[in-house]
PDB file of C-alpha atoms in Angstrom:
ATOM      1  CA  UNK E   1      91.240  94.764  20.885  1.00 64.00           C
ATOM      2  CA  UNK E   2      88.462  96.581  22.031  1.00 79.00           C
ATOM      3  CA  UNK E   3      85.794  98.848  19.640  1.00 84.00           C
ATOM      4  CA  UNK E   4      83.362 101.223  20.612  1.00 93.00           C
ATOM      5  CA  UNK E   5      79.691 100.560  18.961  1.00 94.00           C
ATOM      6  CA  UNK E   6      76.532 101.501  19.303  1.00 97.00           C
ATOM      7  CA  UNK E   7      73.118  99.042  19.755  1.00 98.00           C
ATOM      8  CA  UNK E   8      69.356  99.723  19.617  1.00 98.00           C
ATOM      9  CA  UNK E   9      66.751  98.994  22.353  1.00 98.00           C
ATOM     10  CA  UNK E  10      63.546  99.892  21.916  1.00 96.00           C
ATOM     11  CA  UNK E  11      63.608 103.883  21.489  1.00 96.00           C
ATOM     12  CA  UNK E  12      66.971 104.059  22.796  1.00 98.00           C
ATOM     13  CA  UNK E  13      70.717 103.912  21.500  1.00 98.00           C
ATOM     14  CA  UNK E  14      73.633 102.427  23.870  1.00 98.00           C
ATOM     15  CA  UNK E  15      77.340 103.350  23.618  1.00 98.00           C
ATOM     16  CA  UNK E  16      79.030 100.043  24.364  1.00 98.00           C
ATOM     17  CA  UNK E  17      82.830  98.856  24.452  1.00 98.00           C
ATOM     18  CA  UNK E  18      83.283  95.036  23.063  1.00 98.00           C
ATOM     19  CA  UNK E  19      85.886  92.896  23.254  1.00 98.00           C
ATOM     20  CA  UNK E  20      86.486  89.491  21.857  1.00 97.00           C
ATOM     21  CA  UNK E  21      84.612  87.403  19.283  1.00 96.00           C
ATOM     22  CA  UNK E  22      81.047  88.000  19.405  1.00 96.00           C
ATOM     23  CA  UNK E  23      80.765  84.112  18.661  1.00 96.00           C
ATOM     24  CA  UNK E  24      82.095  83.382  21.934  1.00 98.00           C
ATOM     25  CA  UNK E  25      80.376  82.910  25.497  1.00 98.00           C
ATOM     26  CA  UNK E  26      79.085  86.925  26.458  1.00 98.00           C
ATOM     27  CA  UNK E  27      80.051  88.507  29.377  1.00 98.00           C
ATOM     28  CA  UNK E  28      77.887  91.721  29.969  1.00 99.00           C
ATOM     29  CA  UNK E  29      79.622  94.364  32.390  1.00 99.00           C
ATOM     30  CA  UNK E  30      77.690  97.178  33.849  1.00 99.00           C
ATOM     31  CA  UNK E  31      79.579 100.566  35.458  1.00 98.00           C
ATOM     32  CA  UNK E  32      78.152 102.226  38.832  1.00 98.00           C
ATOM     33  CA  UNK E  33      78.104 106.050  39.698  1.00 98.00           C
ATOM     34  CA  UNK E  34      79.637 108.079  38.509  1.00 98.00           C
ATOM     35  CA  UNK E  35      81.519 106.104  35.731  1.00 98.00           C
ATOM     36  CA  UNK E  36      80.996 104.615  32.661  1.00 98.00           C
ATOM     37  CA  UNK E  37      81.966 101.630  30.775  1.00 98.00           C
ATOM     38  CA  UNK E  38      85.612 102.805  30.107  1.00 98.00           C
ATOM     39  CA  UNK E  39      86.260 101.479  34.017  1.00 98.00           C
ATOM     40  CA  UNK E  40      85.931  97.572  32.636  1.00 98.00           C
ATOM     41  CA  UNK E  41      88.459  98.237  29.591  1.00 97.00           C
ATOM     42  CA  UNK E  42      91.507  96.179  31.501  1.00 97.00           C
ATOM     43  CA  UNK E  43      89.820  93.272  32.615  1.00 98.00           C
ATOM     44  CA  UNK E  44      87.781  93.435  29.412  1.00 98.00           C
ATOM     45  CA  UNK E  45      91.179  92.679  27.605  1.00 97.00           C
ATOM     46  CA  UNK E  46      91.819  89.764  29.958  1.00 98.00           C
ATOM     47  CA  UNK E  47      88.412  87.938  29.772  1.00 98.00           C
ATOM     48  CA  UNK E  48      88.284  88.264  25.983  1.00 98.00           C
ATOM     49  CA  UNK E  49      91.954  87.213  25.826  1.00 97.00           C
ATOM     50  CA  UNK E  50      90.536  83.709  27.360  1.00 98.00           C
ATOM     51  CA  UNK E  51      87.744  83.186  24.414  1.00 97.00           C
ATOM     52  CA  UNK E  52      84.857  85.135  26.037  1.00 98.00           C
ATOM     53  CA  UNK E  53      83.141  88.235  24.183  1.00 98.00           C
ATOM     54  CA  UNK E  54      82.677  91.116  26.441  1.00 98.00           C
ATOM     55  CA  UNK E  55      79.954  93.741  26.104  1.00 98.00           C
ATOM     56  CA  UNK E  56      79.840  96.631  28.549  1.00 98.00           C
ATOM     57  CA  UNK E  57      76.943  99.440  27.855  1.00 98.00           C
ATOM     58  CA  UNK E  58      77.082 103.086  29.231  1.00 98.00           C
ATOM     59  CA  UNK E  59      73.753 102.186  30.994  1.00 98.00           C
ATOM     60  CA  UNK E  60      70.697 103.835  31.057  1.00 98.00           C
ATOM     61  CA  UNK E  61      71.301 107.899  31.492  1.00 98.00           C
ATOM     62  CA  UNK E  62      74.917 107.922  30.314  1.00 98.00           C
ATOM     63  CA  UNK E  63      74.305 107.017  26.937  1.00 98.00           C
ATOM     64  CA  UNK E  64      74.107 110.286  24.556  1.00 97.00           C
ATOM     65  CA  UNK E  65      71.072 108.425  23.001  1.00 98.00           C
ATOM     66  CA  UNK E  66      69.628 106.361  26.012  1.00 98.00           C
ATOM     67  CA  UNK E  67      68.926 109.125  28.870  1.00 98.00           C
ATOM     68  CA  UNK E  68      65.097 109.771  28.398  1.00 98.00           C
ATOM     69  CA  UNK E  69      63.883 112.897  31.156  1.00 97.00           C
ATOM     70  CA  UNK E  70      61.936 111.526  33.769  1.00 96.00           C
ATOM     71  CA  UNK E  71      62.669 110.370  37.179  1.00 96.00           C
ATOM     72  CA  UNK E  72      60.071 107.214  36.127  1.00 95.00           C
ATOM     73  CA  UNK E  73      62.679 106.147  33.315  1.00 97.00           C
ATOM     74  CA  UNK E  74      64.986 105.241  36.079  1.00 97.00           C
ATOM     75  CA  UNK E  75      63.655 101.857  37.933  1.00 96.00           C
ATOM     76  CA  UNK E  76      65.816  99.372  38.407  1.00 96.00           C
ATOM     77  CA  UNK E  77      63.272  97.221  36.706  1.00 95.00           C
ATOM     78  CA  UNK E  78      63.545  99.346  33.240  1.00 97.00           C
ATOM     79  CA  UNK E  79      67.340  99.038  34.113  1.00 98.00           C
ATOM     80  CA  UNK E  80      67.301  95.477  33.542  1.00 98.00           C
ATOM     81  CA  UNK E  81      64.902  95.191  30.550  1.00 98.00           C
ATOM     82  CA  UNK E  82      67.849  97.386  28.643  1.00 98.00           C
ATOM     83  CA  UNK E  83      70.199  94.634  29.582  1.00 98.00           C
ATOM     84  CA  UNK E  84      68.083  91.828  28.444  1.00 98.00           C
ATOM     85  CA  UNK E  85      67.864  94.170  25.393  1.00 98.00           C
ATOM     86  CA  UNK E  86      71.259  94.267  24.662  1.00 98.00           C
ATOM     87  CA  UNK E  87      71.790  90.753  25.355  1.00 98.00           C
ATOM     88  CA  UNK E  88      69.580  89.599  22.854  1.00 98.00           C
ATOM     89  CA  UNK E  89      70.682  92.104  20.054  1.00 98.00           C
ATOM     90  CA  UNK E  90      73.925  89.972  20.241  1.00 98.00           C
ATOM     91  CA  UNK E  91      72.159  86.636  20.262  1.00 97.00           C
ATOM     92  CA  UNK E  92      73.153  85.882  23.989  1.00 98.00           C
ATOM     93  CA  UNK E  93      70.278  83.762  24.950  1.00 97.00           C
ATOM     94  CA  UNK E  94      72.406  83.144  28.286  1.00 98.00           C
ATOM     95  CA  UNK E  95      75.654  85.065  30.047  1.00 98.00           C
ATOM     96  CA  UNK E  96      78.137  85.823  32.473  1.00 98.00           C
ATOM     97  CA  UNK E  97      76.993  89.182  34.280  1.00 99.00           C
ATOM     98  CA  UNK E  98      79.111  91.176  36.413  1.00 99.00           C
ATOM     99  CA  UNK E  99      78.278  94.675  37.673  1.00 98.00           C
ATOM    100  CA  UNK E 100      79.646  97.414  40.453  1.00 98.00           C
ATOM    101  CA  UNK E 101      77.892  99.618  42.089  1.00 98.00           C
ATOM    102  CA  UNK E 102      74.113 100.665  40.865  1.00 98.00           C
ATOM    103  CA  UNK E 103      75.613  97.879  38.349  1.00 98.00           C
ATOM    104  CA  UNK E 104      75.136  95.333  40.714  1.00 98.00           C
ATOM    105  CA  UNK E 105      72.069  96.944  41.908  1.00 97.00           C
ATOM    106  CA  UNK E 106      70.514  96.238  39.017  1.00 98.00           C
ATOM    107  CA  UNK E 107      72.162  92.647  38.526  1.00 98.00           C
ATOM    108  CA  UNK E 108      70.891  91.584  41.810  1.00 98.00           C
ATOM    109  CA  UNK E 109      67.263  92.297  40.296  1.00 97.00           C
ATOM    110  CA  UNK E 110      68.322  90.791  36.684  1.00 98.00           C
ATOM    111  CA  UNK E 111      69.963  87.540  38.420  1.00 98.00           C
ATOM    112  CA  UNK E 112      66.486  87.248  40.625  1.00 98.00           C
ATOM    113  CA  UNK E 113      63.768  87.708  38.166  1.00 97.00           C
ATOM    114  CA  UNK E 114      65.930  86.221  35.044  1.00 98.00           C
ATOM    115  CA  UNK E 115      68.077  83.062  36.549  1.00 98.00           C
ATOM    116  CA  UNK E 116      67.315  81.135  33.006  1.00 98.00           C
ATOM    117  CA  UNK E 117      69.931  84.174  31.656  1.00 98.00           C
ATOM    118  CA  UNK E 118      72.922  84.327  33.858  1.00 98.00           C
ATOM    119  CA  UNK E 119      75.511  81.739  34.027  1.00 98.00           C
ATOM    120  CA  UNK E 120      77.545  83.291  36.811  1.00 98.00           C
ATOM    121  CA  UNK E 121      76.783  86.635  38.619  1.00 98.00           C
ATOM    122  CA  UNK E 122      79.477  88.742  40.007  1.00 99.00           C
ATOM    123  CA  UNK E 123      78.599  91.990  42.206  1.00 98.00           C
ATOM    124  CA  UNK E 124      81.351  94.228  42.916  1.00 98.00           C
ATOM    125  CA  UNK E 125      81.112  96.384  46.559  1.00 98.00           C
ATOM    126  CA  UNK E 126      76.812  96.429  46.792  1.00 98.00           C
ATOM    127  CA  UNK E 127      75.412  93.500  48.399  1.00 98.00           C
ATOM    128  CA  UNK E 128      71.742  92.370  48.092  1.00 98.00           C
ATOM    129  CA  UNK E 129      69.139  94.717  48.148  1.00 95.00           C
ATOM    130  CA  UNK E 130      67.386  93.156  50.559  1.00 95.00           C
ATOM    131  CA  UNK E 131      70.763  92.623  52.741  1.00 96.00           C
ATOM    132  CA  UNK E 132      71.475  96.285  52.181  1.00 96.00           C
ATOM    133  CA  UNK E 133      67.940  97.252  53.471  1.00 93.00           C
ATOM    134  CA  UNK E 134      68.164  95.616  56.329  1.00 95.00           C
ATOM    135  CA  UNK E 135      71.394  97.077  57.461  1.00 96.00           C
ATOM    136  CA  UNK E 136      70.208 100.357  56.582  1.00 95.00           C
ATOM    137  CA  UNK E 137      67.225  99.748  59.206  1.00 94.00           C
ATOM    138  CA  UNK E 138      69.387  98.019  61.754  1.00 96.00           C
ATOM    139  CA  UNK E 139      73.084  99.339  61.901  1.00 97.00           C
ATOM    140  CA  UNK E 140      74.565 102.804  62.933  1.00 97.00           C
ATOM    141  CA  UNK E 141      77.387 102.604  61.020  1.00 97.00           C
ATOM    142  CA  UNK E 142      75.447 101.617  57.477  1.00 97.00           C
ATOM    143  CA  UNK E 143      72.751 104.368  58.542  1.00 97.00           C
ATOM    144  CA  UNK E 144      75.739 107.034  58.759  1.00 97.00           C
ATOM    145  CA  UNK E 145      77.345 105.445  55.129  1.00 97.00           C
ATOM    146  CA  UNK E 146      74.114 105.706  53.667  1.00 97.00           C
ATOM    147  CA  UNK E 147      73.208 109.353  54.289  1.00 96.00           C
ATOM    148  CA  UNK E 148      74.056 110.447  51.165  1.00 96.00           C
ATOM    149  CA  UNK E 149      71.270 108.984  49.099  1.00 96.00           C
ATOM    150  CA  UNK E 150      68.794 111.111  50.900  1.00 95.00           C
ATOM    151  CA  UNK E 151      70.923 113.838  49.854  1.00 96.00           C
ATOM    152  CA  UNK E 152      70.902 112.722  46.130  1.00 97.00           C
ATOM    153  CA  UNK E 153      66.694 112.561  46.704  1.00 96.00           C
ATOM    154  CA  UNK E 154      66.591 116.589  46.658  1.00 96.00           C
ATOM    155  CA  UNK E 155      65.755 118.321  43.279  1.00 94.00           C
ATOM    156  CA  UNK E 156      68.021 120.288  41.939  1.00 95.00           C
ATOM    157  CA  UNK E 157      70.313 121.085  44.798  1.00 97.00           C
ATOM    158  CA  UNK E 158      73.053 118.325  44.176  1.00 98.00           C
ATOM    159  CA  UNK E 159      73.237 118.587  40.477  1.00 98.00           C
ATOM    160  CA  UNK E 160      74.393 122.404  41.582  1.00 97.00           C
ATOM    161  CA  UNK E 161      76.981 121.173  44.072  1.00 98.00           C
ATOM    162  CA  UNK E 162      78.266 118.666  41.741  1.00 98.00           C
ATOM    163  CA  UNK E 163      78.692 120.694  39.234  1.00 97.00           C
ATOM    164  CA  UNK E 164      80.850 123.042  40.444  1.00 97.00           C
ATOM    165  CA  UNK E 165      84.481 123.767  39.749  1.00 97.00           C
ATOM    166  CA  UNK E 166      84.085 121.181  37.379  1.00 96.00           C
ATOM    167  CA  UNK E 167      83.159 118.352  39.131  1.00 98.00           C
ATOM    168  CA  UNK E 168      84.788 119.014  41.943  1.00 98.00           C
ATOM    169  CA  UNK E 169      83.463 116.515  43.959  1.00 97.00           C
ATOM    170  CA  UNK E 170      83.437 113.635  41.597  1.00 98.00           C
ATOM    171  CA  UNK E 171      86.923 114.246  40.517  1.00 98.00           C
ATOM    172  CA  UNK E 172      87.655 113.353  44.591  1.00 97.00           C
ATOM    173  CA  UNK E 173      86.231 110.000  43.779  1.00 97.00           C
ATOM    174  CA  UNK E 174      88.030 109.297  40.868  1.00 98.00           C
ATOM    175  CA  UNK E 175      91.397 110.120  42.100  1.00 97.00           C
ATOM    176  CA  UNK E 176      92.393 106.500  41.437  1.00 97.00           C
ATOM    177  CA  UNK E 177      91.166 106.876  38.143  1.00 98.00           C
ATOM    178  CA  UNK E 178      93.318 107.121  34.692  1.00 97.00           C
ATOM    179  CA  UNK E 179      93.888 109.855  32.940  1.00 97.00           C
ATOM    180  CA  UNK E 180      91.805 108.486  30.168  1.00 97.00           C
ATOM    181  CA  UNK E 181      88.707 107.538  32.026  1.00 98.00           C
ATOM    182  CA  UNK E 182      88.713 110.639  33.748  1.00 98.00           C
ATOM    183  CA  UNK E 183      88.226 112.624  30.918  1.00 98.00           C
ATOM    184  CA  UNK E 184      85.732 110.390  29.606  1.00 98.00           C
ATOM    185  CA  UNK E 185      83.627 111.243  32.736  1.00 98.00           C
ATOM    186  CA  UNK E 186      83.554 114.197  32.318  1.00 98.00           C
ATOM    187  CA  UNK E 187      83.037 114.342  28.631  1.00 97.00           C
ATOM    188  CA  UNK E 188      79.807 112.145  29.576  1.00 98.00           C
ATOM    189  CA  UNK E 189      78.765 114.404  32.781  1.00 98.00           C
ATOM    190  CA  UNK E 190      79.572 117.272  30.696  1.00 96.00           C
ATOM    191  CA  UNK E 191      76.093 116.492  28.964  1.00 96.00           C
ATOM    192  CA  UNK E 192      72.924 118.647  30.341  1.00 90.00           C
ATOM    193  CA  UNK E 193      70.941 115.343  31.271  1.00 96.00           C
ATOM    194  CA  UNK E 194      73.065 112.868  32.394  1.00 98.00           C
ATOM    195  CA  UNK E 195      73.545 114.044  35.849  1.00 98.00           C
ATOM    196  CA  UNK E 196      70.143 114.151  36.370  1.00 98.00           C
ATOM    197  CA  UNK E 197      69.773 110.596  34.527  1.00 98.00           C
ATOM    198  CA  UNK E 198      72.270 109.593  36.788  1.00 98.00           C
ATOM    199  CA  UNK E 199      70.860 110.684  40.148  1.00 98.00           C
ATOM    200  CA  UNK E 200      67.223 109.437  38.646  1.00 98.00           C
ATOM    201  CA  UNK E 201      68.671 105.963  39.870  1.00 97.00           C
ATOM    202  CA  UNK E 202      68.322 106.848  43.109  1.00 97.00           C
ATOM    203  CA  UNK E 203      65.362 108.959  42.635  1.00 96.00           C
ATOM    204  CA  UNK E 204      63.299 105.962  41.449  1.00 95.00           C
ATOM    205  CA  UNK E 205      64.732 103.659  43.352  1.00 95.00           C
ATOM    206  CA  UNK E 206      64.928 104.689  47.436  1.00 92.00           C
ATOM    207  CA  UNK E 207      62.178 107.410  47.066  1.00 83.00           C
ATOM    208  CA  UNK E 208      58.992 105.928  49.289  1.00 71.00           C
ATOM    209  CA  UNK E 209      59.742 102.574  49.366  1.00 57.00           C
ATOM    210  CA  UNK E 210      58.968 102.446  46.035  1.00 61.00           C
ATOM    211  CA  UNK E 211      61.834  99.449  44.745  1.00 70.00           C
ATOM    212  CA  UNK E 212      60.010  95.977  43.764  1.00 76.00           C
ATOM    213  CA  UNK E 213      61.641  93.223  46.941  1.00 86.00           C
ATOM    214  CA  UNK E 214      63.557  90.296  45.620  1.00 95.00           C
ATOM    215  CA  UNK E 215      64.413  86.993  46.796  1.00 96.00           C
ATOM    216  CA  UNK E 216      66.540  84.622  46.801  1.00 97.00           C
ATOM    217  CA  UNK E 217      69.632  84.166  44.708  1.00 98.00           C
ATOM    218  CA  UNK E 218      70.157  80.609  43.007  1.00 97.00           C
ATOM    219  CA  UNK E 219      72.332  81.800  40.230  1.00 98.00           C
ATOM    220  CA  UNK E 220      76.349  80.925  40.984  1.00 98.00           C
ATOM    221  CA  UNK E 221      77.810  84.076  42.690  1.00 98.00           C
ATOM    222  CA  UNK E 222      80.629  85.786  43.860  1.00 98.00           C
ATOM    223  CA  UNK E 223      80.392  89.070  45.815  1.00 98.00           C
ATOM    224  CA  UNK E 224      83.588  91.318  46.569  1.00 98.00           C
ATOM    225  CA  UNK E 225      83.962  94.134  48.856  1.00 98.00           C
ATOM    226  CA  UNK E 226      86.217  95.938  50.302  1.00 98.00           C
ATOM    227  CA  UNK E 227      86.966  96.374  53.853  1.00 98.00           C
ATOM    228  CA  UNK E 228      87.017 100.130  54.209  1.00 98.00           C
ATOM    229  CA  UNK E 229      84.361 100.908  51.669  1.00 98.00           C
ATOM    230  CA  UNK E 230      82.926 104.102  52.146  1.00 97.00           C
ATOM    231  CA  UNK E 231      79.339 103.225  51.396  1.00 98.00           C
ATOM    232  CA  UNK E 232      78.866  99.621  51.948  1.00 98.00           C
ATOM    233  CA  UNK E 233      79.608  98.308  55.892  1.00 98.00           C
ATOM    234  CA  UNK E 234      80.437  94.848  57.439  1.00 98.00           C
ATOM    235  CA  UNK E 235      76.494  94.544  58.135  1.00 97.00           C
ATOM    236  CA  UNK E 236      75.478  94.228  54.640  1.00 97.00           C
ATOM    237  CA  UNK E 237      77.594  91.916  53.615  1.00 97.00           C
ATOM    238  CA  UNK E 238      76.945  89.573  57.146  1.00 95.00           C
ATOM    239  CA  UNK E 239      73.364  89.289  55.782  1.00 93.00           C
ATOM    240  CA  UNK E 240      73.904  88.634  52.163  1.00 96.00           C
ATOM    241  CA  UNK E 241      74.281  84.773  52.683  1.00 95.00           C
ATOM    242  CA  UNK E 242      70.779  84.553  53.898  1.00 96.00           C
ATOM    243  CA  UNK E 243      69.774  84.887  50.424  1.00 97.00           C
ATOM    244  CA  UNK E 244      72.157  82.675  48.550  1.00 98.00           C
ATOM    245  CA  UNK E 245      70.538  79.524  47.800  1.00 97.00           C
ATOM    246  CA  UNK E 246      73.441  78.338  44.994  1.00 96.00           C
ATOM    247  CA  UNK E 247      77.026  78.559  45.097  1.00 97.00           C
ATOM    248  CA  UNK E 248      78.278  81.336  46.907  1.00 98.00           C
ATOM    249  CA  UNK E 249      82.318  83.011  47.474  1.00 98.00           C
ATOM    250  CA  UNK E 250      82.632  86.289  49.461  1.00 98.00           C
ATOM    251  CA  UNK E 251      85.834  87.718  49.006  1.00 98.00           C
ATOM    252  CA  UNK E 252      86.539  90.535  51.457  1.00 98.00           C
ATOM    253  CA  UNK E 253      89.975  92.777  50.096  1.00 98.00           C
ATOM    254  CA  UNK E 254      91.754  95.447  51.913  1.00 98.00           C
ATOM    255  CA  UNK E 255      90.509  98.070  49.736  1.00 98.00           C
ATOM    256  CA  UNK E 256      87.694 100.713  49.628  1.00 98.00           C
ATOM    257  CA  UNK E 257      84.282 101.246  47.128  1.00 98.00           C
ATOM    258  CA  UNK E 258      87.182 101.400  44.134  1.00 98.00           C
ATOM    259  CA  UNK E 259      88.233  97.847  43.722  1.00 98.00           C
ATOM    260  CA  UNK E 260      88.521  97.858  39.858  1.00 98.00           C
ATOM    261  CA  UNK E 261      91.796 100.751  40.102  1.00 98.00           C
ATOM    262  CA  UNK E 262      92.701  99.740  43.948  1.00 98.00           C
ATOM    263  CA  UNK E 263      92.792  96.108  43.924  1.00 98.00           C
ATOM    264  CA  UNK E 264      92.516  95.543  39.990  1.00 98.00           C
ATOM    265  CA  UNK E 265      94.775  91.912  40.436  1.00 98.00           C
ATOM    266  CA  UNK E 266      93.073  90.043  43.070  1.00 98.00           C
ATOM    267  CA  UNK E 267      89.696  91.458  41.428  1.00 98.00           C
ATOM    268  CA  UNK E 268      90.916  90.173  38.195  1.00 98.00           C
ATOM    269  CA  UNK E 269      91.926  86.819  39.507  1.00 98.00           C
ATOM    270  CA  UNK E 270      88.798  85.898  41.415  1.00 98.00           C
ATOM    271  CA  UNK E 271      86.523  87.261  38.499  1.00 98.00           C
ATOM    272  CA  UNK E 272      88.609  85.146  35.896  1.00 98.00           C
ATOM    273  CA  UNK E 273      88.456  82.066  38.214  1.00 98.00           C
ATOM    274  CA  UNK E 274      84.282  82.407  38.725  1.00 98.00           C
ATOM    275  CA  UNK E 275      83.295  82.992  35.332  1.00 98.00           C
ATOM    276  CA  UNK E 276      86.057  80.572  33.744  1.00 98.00           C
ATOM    277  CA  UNK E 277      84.331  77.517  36.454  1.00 98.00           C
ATOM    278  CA  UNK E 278      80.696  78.080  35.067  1.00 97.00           C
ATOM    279  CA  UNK E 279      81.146  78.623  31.648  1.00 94.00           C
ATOM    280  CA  UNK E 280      79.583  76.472  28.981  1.00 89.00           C
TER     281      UNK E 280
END
């Protein structure tokens, strides 16, 4: 059974689902854009179901109480410090991280700079930064997937596309979506500030070259794509092994940027087998 609570970080107040026993082995899940936490809830049920307590924050921005103004509040490196944060205000000196999207953009970071905290890593659909960067530089077809984030750069301009005929645009993406988490969306982009918050990511991030480099990746890790994603080519995912330096799967499905409502079972099953093989 899942609950809704919230936790304390500093100045700022999460909204975060839990499942499971809190005295059991954590497993911290982190959303991408544009969702929220509500997109973990099934296999939430399924990892607590097998003795592991699952914590997944609306991150940084989505949070009524977390989304401070500022494109500076946005770095991937303050991104991760609220994770660590909400780690240790449920006594999880070490745990199983798993993120999609700009959730595994900012797990790549975490996993880098804090290996002594992850047991197991998995990244759903965004490789490596450092693998993405490259085929951003180097391959057509990742150049053309990756236009968009120099349209999410401008000020102002997409937060009045998005926004119109309620959501128009994002309710496109989310067309494999439930009912439920739909309307939690929008309840949460409904806010004044969280579509900002929410573009900030890339704002802070991709702006002039400003995002700290990482290395390499010794922490256990499984990375899943899908074949037909819409933002995330082949190339990427060819150069993520250079930086793997522990144990590594790649699973490529037959699905697009969606895996969690297209391919929910296989997801399930490789996440379940990963996490279950490195716990403590």
């Amino acid at each position: 059974m899942q609950a809704i609570k919230r936790i304390k970080v500093g100045d700022l107040e999460f909204d975060c689902r839990e499942a499971g026993d809190q005295k059991n082995q954590a497993i911290i899940l982190l959303h991408g854009f544009p969702e929220t936490s509500i997109m973990w809830i099934r296999l939430m049920d399924k990892l607590s179901a097998l003795g592991f307590y699952c914590l997944a924050p609306d991150m940084r921005g989505y949070s009524a109480h977390a989304c401070p103004k500022g494109v500076k509040n946005y770095t991937v490196k303050k991104l991760g410090e609220d994770i660590l944060g909400l780690a240790d205000a449920i006594q999880a000196d070490k745990f199983h991280l798993i993120g999609h999207d700009w959730g595994a953009g900012v797990g790549w970071d975490l996993v880098y700079n804090h290996p002594e905290r992850i047991l197991s890593w998995t990244a759903l659909s965004v490789p490596h930064s450092r693998a993405l960067g490259k085929a951003i530089k180097t391959d057509p077809e990742q150049k053309k997937k990756s236009r968009y984030i120099g349209w999410f750069l401008l000020p102002f301009i997409p937060e009045i596309i998005i926004r119109r005929n309620n959501f128009e645009i994002f309710r496109k993406l989310w067309k494999h979506s439930s009912p439920e988490a739909i309307a939690n969306y929008l309840s949460v982009f409904g806010r004044k500030q969280t579509l900002t918050a929410a573009l900030n990511y890339y704002r802070a991030n991709f702006r002039g070259g400003k995002r700290e480099k990482i290395g390499e990746i010794t922490t256990a890790t499984l990375f899943i794509w899908g074949k037909k994603d819409m933002a995330i080519g082949a190339a990427a995912t060819e150069h993520n092994h250079q930086y793997m330096k522990g144990d590594y799967t790649f699973l490529a499905l037959d699905g697009g940027h969606w895996l969690m409502q297209t391919n929910y079972e296989e997801v399930e099953k490789a996440v379940v087998e990963h996490v279950t093989a490195y716990k403590t």
